[in-house]
Structure formats: C-alpha cells, structure tokens
mmCIF file of C-alpha atoms in Angstrom:
data_model
loop_
_atom_site.group_PDB
_atom_site.id
_atom_site.type_symbol
_atom_site.label_atom_id
_atom_site.label_comp_id
_atom_site.label_asym_id
_atom_site.label_seq_id
_atom_site.Cartn_x
_atom_site.Cartn_y
_atom_site.Cartn_z
ATOM 1 C CA UNK A 121 39.806 12.880 -10.976
ATOM 2 C CA UNK A 122 39.082 9.224 -11.762
ATOM 3 C CA UNK A 123 35.482 8.126 -12.155
ATOM 4 C CA UNK A 124 35.131 5.950 -9.048
ATOM 5 C CA UNK A 125 32.338 3.405 -9.005
ATOM 6 C CA UNK A 126 31.190 1.475 -5.974
ATOM 7 C CA UNK A 127 31.744 -2.254 -6.244
ATOM 8 C CA UNK A 128 28.420 -3.932 -7.022
ATOM 9 C CA UNK A 129 27.288 -6.028 -4.084
ATOM 10 C CA UNK A 130 26.303 -9.655 -4.439
ATOM 11 C CA UNK A 131 23.390 -10.292 -2.118
ATOM 12 C CA UNK A 132 22.721 -13.748 -0.735
ATOM 13 C CA UNK A 133 19.044 -14.614 -0.283
ATOM 14 C CA UNK A 134 18.850 -16.809 2.815
ATOM 15 C CA UNK A 135 15.102 -17.458 2.887
ATOM 16 C CA UNK A 136 13.587 -19.122 -0.201
ATOM 17 C CA UNK A 137 10.214 -17.610 0.800
ATOM 18 C CA UNK A 138 11.634 -14.107 1.252
ATOM 19 C CA UNK A 139 9.123 -12.455 -1.114
ATOM 20 C CA UNK A 140 6.078 -13.560 0.887
ATOM 21 C CA UNK A 141 7.832 -12.733 4.161
ATOM 22 C CA UNK A 142 8.805 -9.243 2.986
ATOM 23 C CA UNK A 143 5.224 -8.438 1.959
ATOM 24 C CA UNK A 144 3.906 -9.786 5.267
ATOM 25 C CA UNK A 145 6.372 -7.744 7.308
ATOM 26 C CA UNK A 146 5.861 -4.575 5.273
ATOM 27 C CA UNK A 147 2.098 -4.459 5.742
ATOM 28 C CA UNK A 148 1.965 -5.921 9.260
ATOM 29 C CA UNK A 149 3.172 -2.699 10.938
ATOM 30 C CA UNK A 150 -0.015 -0.868 12.069
ATOM 31 C CA UNK A 151 1.647 2.568 11.992
ATOM 32 C CA UNK A 152 2.771 2.054 8.395
ATOM 33 C CA UNK A 153 -0.683 0.854 7.350
ATOM 34 C CA UNK A 154 -2.244 3.917 9.007
ATOM 35 C CA UNK A 155 0.095 6.265 7.125
ATOM 36 C CA UNK A 156 -0.754 4.544 3.832
ATOM 37 C CA UNK A 157 2.676 3.380 2.664
ATOM 38 C CA UNK A 158 2.648 1.112 -0.391
ATOM 39 C CA UNK A 159 5.254 -1.420 -1.438
ATOM 40 C CA UNK A 160 6.242 -0.478 -5.006
ATOM 41 C CA UNK A 161 8.804 -3.234 -5.536
ATOM 42 C CA UNK A 162 11.725 -5.108 -4.053
ATOM 43 C CA UNK A 163 14.483 -7.563 -4.788
ATOM 44 C CA UNK A 164 17.394 -8.903 -2.787
ATOM 45 C CA UNK A 165 19.037 -5.940 -1.062
ATOM 46 C CA UNK A 166 16.699 -3.207 -2.267
ATOM 47 C CA UNK A 167 13.183 -1.867 -1.853
ATOM 48 C CA UNK A 168 10.981 0.872 -3.313
ATOM 49 C CA UNK A 169 7.903 2.347 -1.644
ATOM 50 C CA UNK A 170 5.417 5.127 -2.256
ATOM 51 C CA UNK A 171 2.911 7.274 -0.416
ATOM 52 C CA UNK A 172 0.033 9.260 -1.898
ATOM 53 C CA UNK A 173 0.064 12.413 0.197
ATOM 54 C CA UNK A 174 -2.966 13.472 2.216
ATOM 55 C CA UNK A 175 -3.598 16.347 4.600
ATOM 56 C CA UNK A 176 -2.694 14.136 7.582
ATOM 57 C CA UNK A 177 0.895 13.858 6.250
ATOM 58 C CA UNK A 178 1.507 17.612 6.325
ATOM 59 C CA UNK A 179 2.903 19.953 8.935
ATOM 60 C CA UNK A 180 1.410 23.324 9.884
ATOM 61 C CA UNK A 181 2.642 25.175 6.761
ATOM 62 C CA UNK A 182 1.513 22.577 4.220
ATOM 63 C CA UNK A 183 4.816 20.763 3.675
ATOM 64 C CA UNK A 184 5.275 17.025 4.196
ATOM 65 C CA UNK A 185 6.071 16.429 7.873
ATOM 66 C CA UNK A 186 9.668 15.411 8.573
ATOM 67 C CA UNK A 187 8.382 12.478 10.639
ATOM 68 C CA UNK A 188 6.553 11.070 7.614
ATOM 69 C CA UNK A 189 9.702 11.310 5.490
ATOM 70 C CA UNK A 190 11.836 9.746 8.232
ATOM 71 C CA UNK A 191 9.369 6.903 8.760
ATOM 72 C CA UNK A 192 9.175 6.196 5.025
ATOM 73 C CA UNK A 193 12.987 6.128 4.753
ATOM 74 C CA UNK A 194 13.358 3.920 7.839
ATOM 75 C CA UNK A 195 10.661 1.414 6.840
ATOM 76 C CA UNK A 196 11.913 1.198 3.249
ATOM 77 C CA UNK A 197 15.505 0.621 4.406
ATOM 78 C CA UNK A 198 14.278 -1.980 6.900
ATOM 79 C CA UNK A 199 12.372 -3.771 4.167
ATOM 80 C CA UNK A 200 15.452 -3.765 1.906
ATOM 81 C CA UNK A 201 17.403 -5.339 4.778
ATOM 82 C CA UNK A 202 14.612 -7.856 5.450
ATOM 83 C CA UNK A 203 15.080 -9.302 1.954
ATOM 84 C CA UNK A 204 18.409 -10.735 3.157
ATOM 85 C CA UNK A 205 17.253 -12.349 6.411
ATOM 86 C CA UNK A 206 17.215 -16.056 7.125
ATOM 87 C CA UNK A 207 13.991 -17.702 8.232
ATOM 88 C CA UNK A 208 13.351 -16.920 11.912
ATOM 89 C CA UNK A 209 15.222 -13.605 11.889
ATOM 90 C CA UNK A 210 13.753 -10.124 12.245
ATOM 91 C CA UNK A 211 15.179 -6.671 11.670
ATOM 92 C CA UNK A 212 15.158 -3.792 14.171
ATOM 93 C CA UNK A 213 16.406 -0.270 13.549
ATOM 94 C CA UNK A 214 19.454 0.394 15.720
ATOM 95 C CA UNK A 215 20.228 3.888 14.433
ATOM 96 C CA UNK A 216 19.355 6.227 11.619
ATOM 97 C CA UNK A 217 20.278 9.668 10.407
ATOM 98 C CA UNK A 218 18.256 11.652 7.913
ATOM 99 C CA UNK A 219 19.145 14.778 5.989
ATOM 100 C CA UNK A 220 16.111 16.787 4.935
ATOM 101 C CA UNK A 221 17.464 18.426 1.796
ATOM 102 C CA UNK A 222 14.521 20.659 0.890
ATOM 103 C CA UNK A 223 10.903 21.231 1.818
ATOM 104 C CA UNK A 224 8.632 18.582 0.314
ATOM 105 C CA UNK A 225 5.380 19.663 -1.309
ATOM 106 C CA UNK A 226 3.604 17.581 -3.921
ATOM 107 C CA UNK A 227 1.217 14.716 -4.545
ATOM 108 C CA UNK A 228 3.362 11.686 -3.742
ATOM 109 C CA UNK A 229 6.499 10.538 -1.954
ATOM 110 C CA UNK A 230 8.635 7.797 -3.450
ATOM 111 C CA UNK A 231 11.462 6.108 -1.586
ATOM 112 C CA UNK A 232 14.157 3.726 -2.709
ATOM 113 C CA UNK A 233 16.551 1.971 -0.363
ATOM 114 C CA UNK A 234 19.654 -0.104 -0.990
ATOM 115 C CA UNK A 235 21.666 -2.280 1.368
ATOM 116 C CA UNK A 236 25.278 -1.081 1.440
ATOM 117 C CA UNK A 237 26.694 -3.611 3.943
ATOM 118 C CA UNK A 238 24.874 -6.917 4.443
ATOM 119 C CA UNK A 239 26.405 -7.999 7.758
ATOM 120 C CA UNK A 240 25.425 -10.998 9.873
ATOM 121 C CA UNK A 241 24.521 -8.870 12.936
ATOM 122 C CA UNK A 242 24.196 -5.345 11.495
ATOM 123 C CA UNK A 243 22.982 -4.295 8.066
ATOM 124 C CA UNK A 244 23.699 -0.799 6.743
ATOM 125 C CA UNK A 245 21.309 0.693 4.189
ATOM 126 C CA UNK A 246 20.708 4.060 2.606
ATOM 127 C CA UNK A 247 17.368 5.484 1.533
ATOM 128 C CA UNK A 248 16.437 8.361 -0.742
ATOM 129 C CA UNK A 249 13.048 10.082 -0.540
ATOM 130 C CA UNK A 250 11.672 11.884 -3.588
ATOM 131 C CA UNK A 251 8.650 14.169 -3.735
ATOM 132 C CA UNK A 252 6.650 14.103 -6.960
ATOM 133 C CA UNK A 253 4.789 17.201 -8.051
ATOM 134 C CA UNK A 254 3.312 16.477 -11.452
ATOM 135 C CA UNK A 255 5.971 14.457 -13.265
ATOM 136 C CA UNK A 256 8.949 16.153 -11.635
ATOM 137 C CA UNK A 257 10.633 14.052 -8.925
ATOM 138 C CA UNK A 258 12.780 16.011 -6.496
ATOM 139 C CA UNK A 259 15.189 14.466 -3.981
ATOM 140 C CA UNK A 260 13.976 15.792 -0.612
ATOM 141 C CA UNK A 261 15.700 13.542 1.942
ATOM 142 C CA UNK A 262 18.501 11.035 2.298
ATOM 143 C CA UNK A 263 18.909 8.618 5.217
ATOM 144 C CA UNK A 264 21.569 6.231 6.466
ATOM 145 C CA UNK A 265 20.076 3.376 8.495
ATOM 146 C CA UNK A 266 21.754 0.766 10.715
ATOM 147 C CA UNK A 267 19.605 -2.304 11.325
ATOM 148 C CA UNK A 268 20.166 -5.075 13.849
ATOM 149 C CA UNK A 269 19.565 -8.678 12.791
ATOM 150 C CA UNK A 270 17.797 -10.472 15.653
ATOM 151 C CA UNK A 271 16.800 -14.115 16.059
ATOM 152 C CA UNK A 272 13.053 -14.082 16.642
ATOM 153 C CA UNK A 273 13.282 -17.042 19.030
ATOM 154 C CA UNK A 274 15.445 -14.976 21.415
ATOM 155 C CA UNK A 275 12.794 -12.256 21.746
#
C-alpha cells in the first residue's frame, strides 16, 4: 500500500494581532480558568494546552472525568480555529465527537489540536488528548470538532 500523506495546509492569518487575541480568548472563559487549563503554545491553525490534574478533575473511581477530557479537546480545537479568525469574528462550537480510547490516570493532560479545514463559515479541527504519568504520554482521547465562524457584531 502506498504511503499516503495528507497535503500540508497553508493557513492564512487574517488578524495581525491574532496572538494577543488568542491569549485573551483562551483565558477569558470562566469555566476554563476554573478547571485550570494552560495554553502551552499556538501558531496559525494549531494549539497545544495542558492541565495539571487535581482531585476535582477525577470521576468516582479516580480516573480523569470524560467531561474534563472533552472540554480540554473542545477548547483546544476552538483556540486552534481562533488563530485563523479575522478581527471582529468569534468561534462557537457547532458539533463535536470524542472517542475516549482508554481510561486516563496520571499527573497531567496534554492536548494538541490542528485545523483540518479552514472554511469561511465552518472550521473543522481535530484534537488529541494525552495523559502523562511520569514521562510516558498515552493517547487517551481523540475528538473531531466543527466550529462556526460568527461575526461578533451580529450577536
């Protein structure tokens, strides 16, 4: 079978101040601040985040709650999409699907998201969530996220 490679995407930055806007948007969400998400890095079309796990992030049996993983994947994908917005636009999640691949137990979650389709009205991104226990990262979840591009003035 041939070794197929996805075509590398060329992302167009539409806001010259996108870095400051991305940081503002990332930390402005009260729910995200309360959970303790941290912005690890970003560039046009991609984002990486992390979360130091605490007891409040766990479910009844001591594993990371699925809602925490889903929120991390969604917010990271949304931030990756936000890097491509024009000034005056916002991003809203229209749909997402997450596959929880294995139970997550460790000290930290790390998520990376990449825009797959940078559309004018809808942006499609994927996110991968890793759980770190010691120095061993393990892929624990994968999400596909559809995000709507909305003009803030119309809200």
